[in-house]
PDB file of C-alpha atoms in Angstrom:
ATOM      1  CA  UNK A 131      -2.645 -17.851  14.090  1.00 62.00           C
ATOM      2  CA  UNK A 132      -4.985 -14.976  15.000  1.00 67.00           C
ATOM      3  CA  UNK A 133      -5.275 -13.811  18.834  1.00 92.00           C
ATOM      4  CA  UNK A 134      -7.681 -11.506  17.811  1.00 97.00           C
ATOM      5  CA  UNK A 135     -10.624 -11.319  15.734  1.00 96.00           C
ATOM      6  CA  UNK A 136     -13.038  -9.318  14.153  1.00 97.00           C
ATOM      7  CA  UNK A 137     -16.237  -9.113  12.644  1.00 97.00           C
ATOM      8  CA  UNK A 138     -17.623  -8.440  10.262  1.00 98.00           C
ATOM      9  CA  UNK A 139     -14.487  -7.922   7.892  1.00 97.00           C
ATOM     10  CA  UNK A 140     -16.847  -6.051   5.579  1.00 97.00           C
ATOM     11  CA  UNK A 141     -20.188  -4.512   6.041  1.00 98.00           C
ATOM     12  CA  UNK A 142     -22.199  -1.982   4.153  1.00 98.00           C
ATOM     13  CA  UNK A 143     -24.900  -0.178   5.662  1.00 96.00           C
ATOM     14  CA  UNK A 144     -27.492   2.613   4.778  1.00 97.00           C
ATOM     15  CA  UNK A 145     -26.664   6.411   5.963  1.00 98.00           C
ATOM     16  CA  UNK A 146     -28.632   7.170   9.044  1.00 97.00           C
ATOM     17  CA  UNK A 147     -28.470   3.464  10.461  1.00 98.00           C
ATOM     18  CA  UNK A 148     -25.921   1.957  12.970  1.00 98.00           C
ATOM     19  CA  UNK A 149     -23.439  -0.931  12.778  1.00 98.00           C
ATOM     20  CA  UNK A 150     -21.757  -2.456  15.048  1.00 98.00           C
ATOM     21  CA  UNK A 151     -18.226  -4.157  14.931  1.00 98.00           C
ATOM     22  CA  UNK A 152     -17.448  -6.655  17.329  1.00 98.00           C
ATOM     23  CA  UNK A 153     -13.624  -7.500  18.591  1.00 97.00           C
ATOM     24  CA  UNK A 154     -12.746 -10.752  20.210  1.00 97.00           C
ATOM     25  CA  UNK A 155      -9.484 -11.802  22.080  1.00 96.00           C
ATOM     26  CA  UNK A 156      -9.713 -15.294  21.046  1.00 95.00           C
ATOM     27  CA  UNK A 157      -7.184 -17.191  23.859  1.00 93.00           C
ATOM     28  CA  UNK A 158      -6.671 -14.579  26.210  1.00 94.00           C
ATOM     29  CA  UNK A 159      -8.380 -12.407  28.208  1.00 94.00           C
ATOM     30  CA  UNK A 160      -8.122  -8.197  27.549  1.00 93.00           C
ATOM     31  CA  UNK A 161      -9.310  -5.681  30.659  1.00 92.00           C
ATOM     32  CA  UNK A 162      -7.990  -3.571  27.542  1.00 93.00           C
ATOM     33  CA  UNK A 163      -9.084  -3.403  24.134  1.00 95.00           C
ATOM     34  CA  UNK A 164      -8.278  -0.245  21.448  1.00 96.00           C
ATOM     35  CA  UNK A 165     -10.271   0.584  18.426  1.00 98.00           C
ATOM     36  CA  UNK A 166      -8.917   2.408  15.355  1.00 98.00           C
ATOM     37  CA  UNK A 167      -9.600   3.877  12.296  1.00 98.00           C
ATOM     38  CA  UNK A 168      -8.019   4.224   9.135  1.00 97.00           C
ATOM     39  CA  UNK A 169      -8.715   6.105   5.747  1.00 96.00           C
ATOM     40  CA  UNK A 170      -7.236   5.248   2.686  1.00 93.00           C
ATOM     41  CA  UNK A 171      -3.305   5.757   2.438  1.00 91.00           C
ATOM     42  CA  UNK A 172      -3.357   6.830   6.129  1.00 94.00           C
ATOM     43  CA  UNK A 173      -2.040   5.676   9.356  1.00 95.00           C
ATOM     44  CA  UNK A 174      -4.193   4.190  12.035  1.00 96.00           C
ATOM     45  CA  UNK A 175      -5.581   7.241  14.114  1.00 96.00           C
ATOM     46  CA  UNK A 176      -6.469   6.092  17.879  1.00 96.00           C
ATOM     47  CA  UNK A 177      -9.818   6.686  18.385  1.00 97.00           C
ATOM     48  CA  UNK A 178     -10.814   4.952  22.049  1.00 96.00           C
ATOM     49  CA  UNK A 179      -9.727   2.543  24.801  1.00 95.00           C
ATOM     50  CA  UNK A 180     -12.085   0.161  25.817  1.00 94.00           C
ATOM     51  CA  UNK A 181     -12.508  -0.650  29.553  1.00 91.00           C
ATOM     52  CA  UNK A 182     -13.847  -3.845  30.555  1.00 92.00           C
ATOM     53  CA  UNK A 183     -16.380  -2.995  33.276  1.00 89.00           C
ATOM     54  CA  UNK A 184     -16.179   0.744  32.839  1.00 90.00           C
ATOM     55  CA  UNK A 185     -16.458   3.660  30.567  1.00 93.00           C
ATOM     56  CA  UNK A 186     -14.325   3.791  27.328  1.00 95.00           C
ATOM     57  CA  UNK A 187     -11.523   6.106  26.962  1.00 94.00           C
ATOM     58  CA  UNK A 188     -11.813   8.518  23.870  1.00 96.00           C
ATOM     59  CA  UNK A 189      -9.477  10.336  22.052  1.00 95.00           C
ATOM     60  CA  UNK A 190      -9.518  13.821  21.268  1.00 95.00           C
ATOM     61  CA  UNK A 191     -12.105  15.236  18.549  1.00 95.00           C
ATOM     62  CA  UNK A 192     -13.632  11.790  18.664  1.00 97.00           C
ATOM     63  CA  UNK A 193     -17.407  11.540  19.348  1.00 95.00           C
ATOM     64  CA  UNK A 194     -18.760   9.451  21.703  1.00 94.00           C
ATOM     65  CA  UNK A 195     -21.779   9.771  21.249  1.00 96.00           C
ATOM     66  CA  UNK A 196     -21.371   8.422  17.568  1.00 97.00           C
ATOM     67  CA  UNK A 197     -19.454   5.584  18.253  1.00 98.00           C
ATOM     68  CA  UNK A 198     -20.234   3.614  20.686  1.00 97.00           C
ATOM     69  CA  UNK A 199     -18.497   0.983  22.765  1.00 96.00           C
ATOM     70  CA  UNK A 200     -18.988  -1.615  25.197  1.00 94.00           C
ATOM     71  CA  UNK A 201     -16.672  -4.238  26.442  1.00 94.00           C
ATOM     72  CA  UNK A 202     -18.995  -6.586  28.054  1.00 86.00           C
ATOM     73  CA  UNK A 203     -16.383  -9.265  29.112  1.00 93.00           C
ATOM     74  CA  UNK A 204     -12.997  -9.969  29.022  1.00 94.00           C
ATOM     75  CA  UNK A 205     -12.694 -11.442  25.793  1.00 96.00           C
ATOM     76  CA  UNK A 206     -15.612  -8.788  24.056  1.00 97.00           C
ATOM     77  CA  UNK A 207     -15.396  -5.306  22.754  1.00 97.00           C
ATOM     78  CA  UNK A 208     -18.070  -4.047  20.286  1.00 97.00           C
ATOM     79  CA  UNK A 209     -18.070  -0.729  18.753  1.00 98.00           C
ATOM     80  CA  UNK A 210     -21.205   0.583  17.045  1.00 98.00           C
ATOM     81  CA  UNK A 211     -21.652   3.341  14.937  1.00 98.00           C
ATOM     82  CA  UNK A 212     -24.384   5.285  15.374  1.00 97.00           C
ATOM     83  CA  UNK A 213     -26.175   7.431  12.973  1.00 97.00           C
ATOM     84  CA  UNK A 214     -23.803   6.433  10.063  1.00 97.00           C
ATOM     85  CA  UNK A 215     -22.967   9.103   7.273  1.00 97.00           C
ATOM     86  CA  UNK A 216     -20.603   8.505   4.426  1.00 97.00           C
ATOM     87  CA  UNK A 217     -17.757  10.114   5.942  1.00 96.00           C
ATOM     88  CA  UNK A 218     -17.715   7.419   8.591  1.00 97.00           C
ATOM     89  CA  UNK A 219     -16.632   4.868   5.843  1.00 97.00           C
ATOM     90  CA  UNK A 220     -13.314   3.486   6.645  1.00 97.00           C
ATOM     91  CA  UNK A 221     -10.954   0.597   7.932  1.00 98.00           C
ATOM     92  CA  UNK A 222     -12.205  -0.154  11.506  1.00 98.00           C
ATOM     93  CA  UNK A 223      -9.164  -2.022  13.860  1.00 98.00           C
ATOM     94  CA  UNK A 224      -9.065  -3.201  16.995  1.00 98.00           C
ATOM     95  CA  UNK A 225      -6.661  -4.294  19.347  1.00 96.00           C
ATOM     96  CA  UNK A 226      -5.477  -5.697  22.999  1.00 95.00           C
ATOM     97  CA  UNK A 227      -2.242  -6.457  24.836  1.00 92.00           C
ATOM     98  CA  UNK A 228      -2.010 -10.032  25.815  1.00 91.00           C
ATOM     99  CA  UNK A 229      -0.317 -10.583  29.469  1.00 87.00           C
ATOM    100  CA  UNK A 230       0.713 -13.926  28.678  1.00 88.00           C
ATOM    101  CA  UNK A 231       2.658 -12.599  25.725  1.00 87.00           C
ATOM    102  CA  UNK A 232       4.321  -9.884  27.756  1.00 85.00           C
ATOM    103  CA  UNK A 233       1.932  -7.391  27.318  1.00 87.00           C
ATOM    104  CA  UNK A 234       2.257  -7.387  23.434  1.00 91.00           C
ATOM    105  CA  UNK A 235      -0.382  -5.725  21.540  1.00 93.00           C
ATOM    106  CA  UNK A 236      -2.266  -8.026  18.765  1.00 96.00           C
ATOM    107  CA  UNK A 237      -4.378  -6.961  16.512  1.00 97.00           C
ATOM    108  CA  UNK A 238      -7.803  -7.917  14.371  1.00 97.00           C
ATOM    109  CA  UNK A 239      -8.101  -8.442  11.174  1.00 96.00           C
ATOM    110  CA  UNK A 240      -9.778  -4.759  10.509  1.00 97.00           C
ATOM    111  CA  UNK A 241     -13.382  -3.946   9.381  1.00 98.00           C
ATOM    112  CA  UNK A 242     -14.199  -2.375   6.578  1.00 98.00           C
ATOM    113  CA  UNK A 243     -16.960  -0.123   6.532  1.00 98.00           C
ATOM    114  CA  UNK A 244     -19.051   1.491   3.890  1.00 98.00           C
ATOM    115  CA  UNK A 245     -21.585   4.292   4.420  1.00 98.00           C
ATOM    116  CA  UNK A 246     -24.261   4.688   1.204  1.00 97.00           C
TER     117      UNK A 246
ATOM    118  CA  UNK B  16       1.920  12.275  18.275  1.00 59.00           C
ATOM    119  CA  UNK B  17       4.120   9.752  17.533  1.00 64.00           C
ATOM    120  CA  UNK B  18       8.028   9.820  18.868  1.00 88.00           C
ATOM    121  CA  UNK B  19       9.537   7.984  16.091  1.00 95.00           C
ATOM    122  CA  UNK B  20      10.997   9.027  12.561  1.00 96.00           C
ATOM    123  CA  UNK B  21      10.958   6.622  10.124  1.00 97.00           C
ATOM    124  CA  UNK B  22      11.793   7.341   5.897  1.00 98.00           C
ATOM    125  CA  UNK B  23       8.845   7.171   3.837  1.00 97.00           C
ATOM    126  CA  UNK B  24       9.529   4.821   1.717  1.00 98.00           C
ATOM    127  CA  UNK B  25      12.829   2.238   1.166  1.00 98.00           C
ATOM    128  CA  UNK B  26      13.077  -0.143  -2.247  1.00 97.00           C
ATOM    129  CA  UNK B  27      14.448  -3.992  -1.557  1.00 97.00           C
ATOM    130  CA  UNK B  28      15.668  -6.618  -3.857  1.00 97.00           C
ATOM    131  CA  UNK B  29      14.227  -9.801  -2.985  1.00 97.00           C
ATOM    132  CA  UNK B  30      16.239 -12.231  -1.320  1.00 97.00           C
ATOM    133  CA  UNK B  31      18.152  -9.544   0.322  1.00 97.00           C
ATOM    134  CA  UNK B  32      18.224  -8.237   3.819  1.00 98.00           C
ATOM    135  CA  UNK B  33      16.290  -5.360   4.148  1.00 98.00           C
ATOM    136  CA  UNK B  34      17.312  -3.118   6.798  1.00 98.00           C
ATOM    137  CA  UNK B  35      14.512  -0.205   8.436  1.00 98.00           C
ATOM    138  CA  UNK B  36      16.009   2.618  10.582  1.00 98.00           C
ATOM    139  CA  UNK B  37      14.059   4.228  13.132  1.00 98.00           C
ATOM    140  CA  UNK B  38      14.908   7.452  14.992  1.00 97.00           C
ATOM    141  CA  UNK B  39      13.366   8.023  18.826  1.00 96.00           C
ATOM    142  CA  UNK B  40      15.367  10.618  20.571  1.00 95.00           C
ATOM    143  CA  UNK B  41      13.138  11.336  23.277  1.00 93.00           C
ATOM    144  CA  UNK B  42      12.626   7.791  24.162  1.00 93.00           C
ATOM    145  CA  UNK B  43      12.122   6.966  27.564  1.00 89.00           C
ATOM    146  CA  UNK B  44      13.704   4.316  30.092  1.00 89.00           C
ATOM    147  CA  UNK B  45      11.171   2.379  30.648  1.00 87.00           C
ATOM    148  CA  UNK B  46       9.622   2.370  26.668  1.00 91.00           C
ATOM    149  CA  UNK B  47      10.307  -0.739  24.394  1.00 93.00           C
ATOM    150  CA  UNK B  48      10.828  -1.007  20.707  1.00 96.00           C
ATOM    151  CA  UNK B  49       7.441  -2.471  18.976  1.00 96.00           C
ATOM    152  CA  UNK B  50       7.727  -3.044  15.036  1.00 98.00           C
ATOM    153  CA  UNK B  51       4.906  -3.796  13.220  1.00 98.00           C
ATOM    154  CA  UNK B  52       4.107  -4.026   9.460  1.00 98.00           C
ATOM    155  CA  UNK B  53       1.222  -3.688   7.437  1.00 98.00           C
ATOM    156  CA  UNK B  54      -0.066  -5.406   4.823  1.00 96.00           C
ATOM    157  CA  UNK B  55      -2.583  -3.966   2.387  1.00 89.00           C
ATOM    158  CA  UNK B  56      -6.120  -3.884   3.731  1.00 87.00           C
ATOM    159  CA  UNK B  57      -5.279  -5.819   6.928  1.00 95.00           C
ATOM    160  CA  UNK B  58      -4.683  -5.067  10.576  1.00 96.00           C
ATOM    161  CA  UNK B  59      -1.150  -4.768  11.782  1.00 97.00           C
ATOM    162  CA  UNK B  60       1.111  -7.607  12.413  1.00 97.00           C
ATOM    163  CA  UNK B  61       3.718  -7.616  15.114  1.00 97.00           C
ATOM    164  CA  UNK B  62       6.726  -8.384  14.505  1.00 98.00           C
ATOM    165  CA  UNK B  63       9.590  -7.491  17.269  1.00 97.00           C
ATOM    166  CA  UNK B  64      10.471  -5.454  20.170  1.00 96.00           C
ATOM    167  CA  UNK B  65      12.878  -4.938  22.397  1.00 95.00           C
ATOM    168  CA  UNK B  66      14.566  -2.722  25.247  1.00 94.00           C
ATOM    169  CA  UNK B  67      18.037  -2.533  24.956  1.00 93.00           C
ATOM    170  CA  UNK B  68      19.486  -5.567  24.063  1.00 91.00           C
ATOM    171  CA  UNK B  69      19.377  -6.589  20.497  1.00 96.00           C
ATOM    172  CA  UNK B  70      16.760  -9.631  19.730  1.00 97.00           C
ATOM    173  CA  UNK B  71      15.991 -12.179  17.072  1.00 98.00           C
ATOM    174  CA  UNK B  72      13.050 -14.196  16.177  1.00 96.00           C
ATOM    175  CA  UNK B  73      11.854 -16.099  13.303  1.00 96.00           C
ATOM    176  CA  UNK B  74      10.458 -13.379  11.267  1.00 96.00           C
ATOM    177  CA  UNK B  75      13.373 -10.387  12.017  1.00 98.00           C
ATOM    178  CA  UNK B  76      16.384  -8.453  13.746  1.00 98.00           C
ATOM    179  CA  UNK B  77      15.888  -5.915  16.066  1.00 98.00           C
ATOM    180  CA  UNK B  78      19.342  -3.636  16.765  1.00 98.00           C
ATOM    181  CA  UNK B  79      18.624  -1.223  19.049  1.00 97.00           C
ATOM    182  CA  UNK B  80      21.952   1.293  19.634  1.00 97.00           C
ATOM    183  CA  UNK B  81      23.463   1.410  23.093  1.00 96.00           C
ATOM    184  CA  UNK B  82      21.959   5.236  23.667  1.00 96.00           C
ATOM    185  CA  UNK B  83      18.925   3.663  22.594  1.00 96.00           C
ATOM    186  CA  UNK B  84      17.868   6.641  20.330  1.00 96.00           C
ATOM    187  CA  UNK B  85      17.671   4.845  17.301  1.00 97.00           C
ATOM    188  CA  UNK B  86      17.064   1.043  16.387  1.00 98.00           C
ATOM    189  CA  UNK B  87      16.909  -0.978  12.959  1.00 98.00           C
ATOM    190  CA  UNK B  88      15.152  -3.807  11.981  1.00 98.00           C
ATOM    191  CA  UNK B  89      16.571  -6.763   9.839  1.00 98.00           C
ATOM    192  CA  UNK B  90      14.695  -8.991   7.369  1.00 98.00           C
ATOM    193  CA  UNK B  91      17.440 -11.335   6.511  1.00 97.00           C
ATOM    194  CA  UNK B  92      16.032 -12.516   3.256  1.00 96.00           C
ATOM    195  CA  UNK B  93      12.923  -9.992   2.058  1.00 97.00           C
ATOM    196  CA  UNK B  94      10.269 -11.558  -0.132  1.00 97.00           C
ATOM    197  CA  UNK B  95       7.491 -10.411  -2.195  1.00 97.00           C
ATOM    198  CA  UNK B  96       4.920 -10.386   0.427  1.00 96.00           C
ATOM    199  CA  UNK B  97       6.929  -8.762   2.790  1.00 97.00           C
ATOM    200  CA  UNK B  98       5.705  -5.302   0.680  1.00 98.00           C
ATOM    201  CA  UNK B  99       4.326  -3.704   3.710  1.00 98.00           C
ATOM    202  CA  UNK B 100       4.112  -0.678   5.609  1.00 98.00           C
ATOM    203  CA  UNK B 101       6.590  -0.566   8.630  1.00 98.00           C
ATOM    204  CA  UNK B 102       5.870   0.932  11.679  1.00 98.00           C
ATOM    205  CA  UNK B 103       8.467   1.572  14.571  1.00 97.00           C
ATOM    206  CA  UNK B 104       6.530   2.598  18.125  1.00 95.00           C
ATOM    207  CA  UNK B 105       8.138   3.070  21.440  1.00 94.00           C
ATOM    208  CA  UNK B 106       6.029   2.043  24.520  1.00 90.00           C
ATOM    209  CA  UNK B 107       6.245   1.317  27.998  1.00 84.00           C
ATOM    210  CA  UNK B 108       5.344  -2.536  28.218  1.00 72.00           C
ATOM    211  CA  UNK B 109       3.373  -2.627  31.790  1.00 66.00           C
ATOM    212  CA  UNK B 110      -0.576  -3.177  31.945  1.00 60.00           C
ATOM    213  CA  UNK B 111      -3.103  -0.893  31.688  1.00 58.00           C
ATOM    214  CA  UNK B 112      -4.791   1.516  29.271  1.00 55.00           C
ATOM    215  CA  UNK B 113      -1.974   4.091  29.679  1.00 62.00           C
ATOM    216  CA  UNK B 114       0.449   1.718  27.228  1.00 79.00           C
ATOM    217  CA  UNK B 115      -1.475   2.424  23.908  1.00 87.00           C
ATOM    218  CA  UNK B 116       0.634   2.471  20.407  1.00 92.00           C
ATOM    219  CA  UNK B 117       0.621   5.440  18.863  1.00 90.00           C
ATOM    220  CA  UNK B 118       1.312   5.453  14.816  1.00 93.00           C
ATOM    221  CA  UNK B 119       3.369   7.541  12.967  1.00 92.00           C
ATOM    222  CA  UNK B 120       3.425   7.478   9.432  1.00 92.00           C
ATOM    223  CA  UNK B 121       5.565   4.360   8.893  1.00 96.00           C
ATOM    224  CA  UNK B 122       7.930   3.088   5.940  1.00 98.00           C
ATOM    225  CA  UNK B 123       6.504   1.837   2.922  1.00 98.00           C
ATOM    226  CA  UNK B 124       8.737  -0.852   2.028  1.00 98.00           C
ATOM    227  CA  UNK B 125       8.769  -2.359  -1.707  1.00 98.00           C
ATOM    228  CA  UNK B 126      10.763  -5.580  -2.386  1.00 98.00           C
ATOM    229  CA  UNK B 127      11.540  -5.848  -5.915  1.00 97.00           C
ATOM    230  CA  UNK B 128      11.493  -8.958  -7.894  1.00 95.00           C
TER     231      UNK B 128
END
């Protein structure tokens, strides 16, 4: 079954507003969580690394100002995108390595997102 | 960037193995294997790694050569919904943020009825 989860799996939300995406470890606890994003027939582009307890990790060209995250605790990660325009619609994933599973990397179910 | 080749795309009968190369060169000593597929409009799935020694579980095959540049993995008996995307990642397997998976572009794999 699922290690990790997401929600919502869909959401659709008005240009201008934020959403926010939460990721859950469900029987392990993650330091380390990372947040993707996808568009349509493309591969999953990094776009952050969540620290619990500190300041997230962001890729290049990625805004942090525009999506926010937090990881709270150690089974928590929320990303919320702020100020939402159309071209922020797309397939949201997140993901943590689990040390009891020799640091294998699991993944949510994904989030998709739709900016009208 | 990613440090793995993989073909675009590969066709499958089903009920036949289906067998996914993978090309990483530059890999280092202490990076692993990691396959994962895709399924349409859902997160990733793991399926396998390994390091150096070839490995088996109940989804797939993981041969990994003895250079370790290159490494294919098995599905003994493909199905329908094993239609995925493919994705072959190398990565050093201790803790910490520095061990992220990087994507490359994959292999679309289509098993045929």
């Amino acid at each position: 079954g699922a290690v990790v989860s997401q929600h919502p799996s869909r959401v659709i939300c008005k240009s201008g507003t934020s959403v926010k995406i939460e990721c859950r470890s469900l029987d392990f606890q993650a330091t380390t969580m990372f947040w993707y994003r996808q568009f349509p027939k493309q591969s999953l582009m990094l776009m952050a690394t969540s620290n619990e307890g500190s300041k997230a990790t962001y890729e290049q060209g990625v805004e942090k100002d525009k999506f926010l995250i937090n990881h709270a605790s150690l089974t928590l990660s929320t990303l919320t995108v702020t100020s939402a325009h159309p071209e922020d619609s797309s397939f949201y994933i997140c993901s943590a390595p689990d040390r009891g599973r020799g640091n294998t990397i699991y993944f949510g179910e994904g989030s998709w997102l739709t900016v009208v | 960037d990613a440090k793995t080749t993989q073909p675009t795309s590969m066709d499958c009968a089903e009920g036949r193995a289906a067998n996914l190369p993978c090309n990483h060169s530059t890999i280092s000593g202490n990076e692993y294997v990691y396959w994962y597929r895709q399924i349409h409009s859902q997160g990733p799935q793991y399926i396998i790694h390994g390091l150096k020694n070839n490995e088996t579980n109940e989804m797939a095959s993981l041969i990994i050569t003895e250079d370790r540049k290159s490494s294919t993995l098995i599905l003994p008996h493909a199905t329908l919904r094993d239609t995925a995307v493919y994705y072959c990642i190398v990565r050093a397997n201790y803790g910490g943020a520095t061990n992220k998976l990087i994507f490359g572009t994959g292999t679309l794999l289509a098993v045929q009825p």
